[in-house]
Amino acid sequence: MKKYPAYLALLAGMVALSQTTNNPVFAAPTHLSATQMNPSTSASLTALPSISLQSGVSVKLTDIQLASKNTGNILTYTLTYTNTTSSPYKLMNSFSRVSTIRTSPIKGVPVPDNKDQMTISPKSTQAITYYVDMKKENKLANSKIAMFGWDFNASNYEKKLGTFTVPANYSPAIAQGKSKKVTIGTTTLMLKPQQLQMIRFNNKLYARLAIQVSNLSTEVLEAPNYHTYLQSATGSTFELQLDHASRDFSISPGDTQSIKYIAAIPSSLNTTNMTLQITSNTVATDSKTDSSTASSVTNLELPVVAFKLPKVSPSSLTVPVASSRKIAVDGTMIETQLKTATISTSGDKAVWTMQFRIKNIGNQTVVLPTYETSIKTSEGYSFPITTKAFTNLALKPLQEKQIQLSAEIPAQLKQQQLQLQLLESSATTPSNTTTNTQVADNTQAKSTIILPTAFYMIPYSQEQNQSAQTEYTFDNNYGNFGVTLESFQRMPWTAEDIVVAKIRLRNAGTSSVNLPLLGGWIKAQNNRISSPVQIVAEQTDTSLDAGQSRVYYVVSHFDADADLSQLKIELYPNVDTANTDSTSPATNTTTSTGNTLDQDNPFLSLQVGQINSTVAKIAPGSSFHIQTIGKKAEIKERRTITYEGASQKIAYTELEMKSEEKRTSTPARLIAYYKTPNNEYYEATVNQSDKTVGPDGKNLITVWSKLPASINTSGLTLYIGEAINDGKMSTATTTPTGYINAVELGLNKQTPPVVASVSSDMELFPYRFAITSATGSLSEGQESIALNMTYNFSKDNTYNMGTYGHNLVIQWVDPSGQVQEKTMVPGTDLTLGKSIPYSTTLNSNVYKTMKGGRFLINVYDEFEGERILLGTQSYRIDYTANIVNTPSTTSPVDTPTTNPGTPPTTNQPDKPDSTDRNNKNSTTDLSAN
């Protein structure tokens, strides 16, 4: 008779050893396969009979799952134990092994959440899930799970109690359209595949799968605690990744969301009868019998559940012209639309400008993916569009953005069948797709999947030119507006041309808007870009109420020979770089004023064609008005004269500016150019006062330019405009960078009259000068003539004026023709007043033999080295002979007399001598002789 107590002790040790030797043991706690909590009742498994373990205790196979080969071909199966007795059933009394046609039996090991389960309570049913590593086996068909008990009479102490044979047509996948409740770790979810799409793009195939996830737990699910795999009917497996729209999902307890996944698959793959497999990660410790050897830790993925996927649904991404497409981003719907598209030609390029609208129609703020855009032609070519408009773009609920996209397409391609492709960096996926013949490698490189979100058909329409005085309506991210091109001027600017477009911007919306500070360019033909424009606003107030208007001057420079028959004005908001993060999505383009433009957020694009320069012509003698707010004034020509020189001429114009403001104001600073009948332009110097003037106050402005001596000045006109400096009206202390509101002023050229008597007033406006008396005195034998004169000098103080650039030159010509002259500066050498005395001396050795005669006074207006004769007059020279003492028969004293050949002289001026008047200026100084 056997000694059973000793044998049973030995058997218990063998059981304990069988649970630890050469079988991995899962660390606890860890993720739990949800199938044990929610046993599957697949029809093919339901038909399998239960196996009796002992009287009143039976077991049934209720679920079996096999993970894909890239997770290690881990098989899990669930045994449901039923104990109808009144005593606990110890699980150590039985065990199970799994075998296939190609593998030897392998003993199952409880998953972590079940490894501490020792008994089945009386009158209860309990499901226990086990796992085995199937190595290279990847099929469940005809798998066998054998149940064993202990038989102490058998040679190996084991007794086979029964076998579960998996039917050949068994599939663990849940039927199409059905949901499954699973528990992974401490999270309970309800999962249901919704839609499977296949997208072909750039000769590749992409699978996009939507899964409905309901959080049945009490904690927020902020990241998936499971892995998803797409498996073909032939066994090829592809790991699915969250696409961008679902990457940051968060599901509150009780909430449900549709989570989207994506994977790249071979374009030749058969996509019918595909399945979805979900696994969870766990850690297994492989204990060694040799206590000196450390246990190894292995990461395993346990299969959780599989679903049969619905048929592939059609995925039409094409959006018809003018239609909108709704896109889900992080559970929030946005509405997109290619609103407008226009084409213009530039050499052999077709230049497309498109306005893309995007609006958040959800109730939460959403950050858009960093979309990429490109244009696809019917010939199969793709042309990327460079833009940063989508970088970190956040939209508040109901907020709408207008994004301008521009691209150049070769003109030889068909322009009528283009598509705008909106692309998304959807997921990072393994660069090598796993097939049923490959080995999993968790360290393989990752690559980014770029997928189209939508294809917008581009309407073909030539860009329309906007006519002057016609309003064109548009909208942007600031509101709805109407814009009118009121005038267009092309004028000279040093060696270049200046272009000024005067536009009126009207708020066509229903609410007030705040206008941004603007900058941009004017583009000419062949996409020739001007220097950055200056934007001059008539008013500084940036708030614009509904229906109100603002006038802006868009000023830029082009080469003088540039073809400006077709122009395009592009304006963008300035970016406040001081308050902008360095990661701002705006495209940083710095203008000449140091501002940065947001080119991805256009404000206005205006096509201008065949518009002539509208510079108003003002008839000679007529006045014109400055209408700029705060600088209103009337301007008219006072006189225009020419200073004739031997090698040059000086055109000189005096302008009278009268203020039309009701308050004290600072007059506009002017810019001027002289224009010849041959359309030659000469830059003019403008001299004006920097002082303020009161109502009706006047300014005298002098304009002059040096011209070649060959120029006929009789046909000159004067271009005059209001000076600006970097987008503002120029002041006396700033250097002008352009001008606006130019007119072409006709000139009345005058020839100043030469007065016959210098005692009459001679004009050096605003001064007047007259010589009231002049005498010359010569003594016999002397080498000098003493000249004495008095003059009147007055000023018209009606006008403010700038620096006075004129000099008065007085020239004395002696009887021998020798000249001496004096340059006198008004206000310095010339004193205001009447009968102001002035004396000088003429010196020459020829005077020793001279016995009286006449001298000539010439008066000149000198400007920039050139002179105009104002008046001329001759005067007698009083001669005094030496007295000789000789005896007299009539008187003891001789009476001195003048030279008997010279008539007596007086202090009164002689009548003008025509010969002396015709003796014009000589620059010889007597002192030099």
GROMACS .gro file of N, CA and C in nm, residues 41 69 80 97 130 162 176 375 396 404 428 470 535 539 562 600 705 731 748 755 799 814 857 863 866:
model
   75
   41THR      N    1  -1.881   3.515  -2.646
   41THR     CA    2  -1.967   3.397  -2.667
   41THR      C    3  -1.981   3.373  -2.816
   69LYS      N    4   0.167   3.873  -3.525
   69LYS     CA    5   0.302   3.823  -3.514
   69LYS      C    6   0.401   3.929  -3.469
   80THR      N    7  -1.391   2.938  -1.830
   80THR     CA    8  -1.493   2.976  -1.734
   80THR      C    9  -1.527   2.853  -1.649
   97ARG      N   10  -0.313   2.289  -2.121
   97ARG     CA   11  -0.204   2.307  -2.217
   97ARG      C   12  -0.262   2.337  -2.354
  130TYR      N   13  -0.573   3.290  -1.946
  130TYR     CA   14  -0.435   3.241  -1.948
  130TYR      C   15  -0.369   3.287  -2.078
  162GLY      N   16  -1.007   1.618  -2.078
  162GLY     CA   17  -1.083   1.653  -2.198
  162GLY      C   18  -1.006   1.754  -2.281
  176GLN      N   19  -1.929   4.257  -3.753
  176GLN     CA   20  -1.937   4.394  -3.799
  176GLN      C   21  -2.055   4.467  -3.735
  375ILE      N   22  -0.071   7.274  -5.514
  375ILE     CA   23  -0.160   7.275  -5.630
  375ILE      C   24  -0.127   7.153  -5.714
  396LYS      N   25  -1.104   8.060  -3.203
  396LYS     CA   26  -1.207   8.060  -3.099
  396LYS      C   27  -1.340   8.020  -3.162
  404GLN      N   28  -0.447   8.391  -4.739
  404GLN     CA   29  -0.412   8.408  -4.879
  404GLN      C   30  -0.301   8.311  -4.917
  428THR      N   31   0.286   5.959  -3.712
  428THR     CA   32   0.419   5.902  -3.725
  428THR      C   33   0.406   5.751  -3.721
  470THR      N   34  -1.457  10.321  -5.907
  470THR     CA   35  -1.554  10.211  -5.894
  470THR      C   36  -1.521  10.133  -5.767
  535ILE      N   37   0.243  10.391  -4.648
  535ILE     CA   38   0.098  10.408  -4.637
  535ILE      C   39   0.072  10.535  -4.557
  539GLN      N   40  -0.628  11.039  -4.183
  539GLN     CA   41  -0.663  11.056  -4.042
  539GLN      C   42  -0.589  10.952  -3.960
  562ALA      N   43   1.026  10.168  -6.598
  562ALA     CA   44   0.942  10.052  -6.570
  562ALA      C   45   0.808  10.062  -6.640
  600ASP      N   46   0.086   8.609  -4.442
  600ASP     CA   47  -0.014   8.504  -4.444
  600ASP      C   48  -0.152   8.555  -4.403
  705SER      N   49   1.567  12.580  -5.953
  705SER     CA   50   1.646  12.468  -6.001
  705SER      C   51   1.744  12.519  -6.106
  731THR      N   52   0.787  11.691  -4.195
  731THR     CA   53   0.803  11.815  -4.120
  731THR      C   54   0.933  11.883  -4.161
  748ASN      N   55   0.378  13.154  -6.542
  748ASN     CA   56   0.387  13.280  -6.618
  748ASN      C   57   0.527  13.335  -6.602
  755VAL      N   58   1.463  14.954  -6.388
  755VAL     CA   59   1.417  15.091  -6.364
  755VAL      C   60   1.520  15.189  -6.420
  799TYR      N   61   0.423  13.805  -4.499
  799TYR     CA   62   0.454  13.664  -4.524
  799TYR      C   63   0.555  13.609  -4.424
  814ASP      N   64   3.336  15.386  -6.293
  814ASP     CA   65   3.394  15.521  -6.303
  814ASP      C   66   3.402  15.565  -6.450
  857ILE      N   67   2.588  15.390  -6.141
  857ILE     CA   68   2.548  15.293  -6.037
  857ILE      C   69   2.454  15.190  -6.100
  863PHE      N   70   2.132  13.571  -5.721
  863PHE     CA   71   2.078  13.448  -5.662
  863PHE      C   72   2.162  13.331  -5.714
  866GLU      N   73   2.409  13.397  -5.994
  866GLU     CA   74   2.362  13.459  -6.118
  866GLU      C   75   2.284  13.586  -6.084
   0.00000   0.00000   0.00000
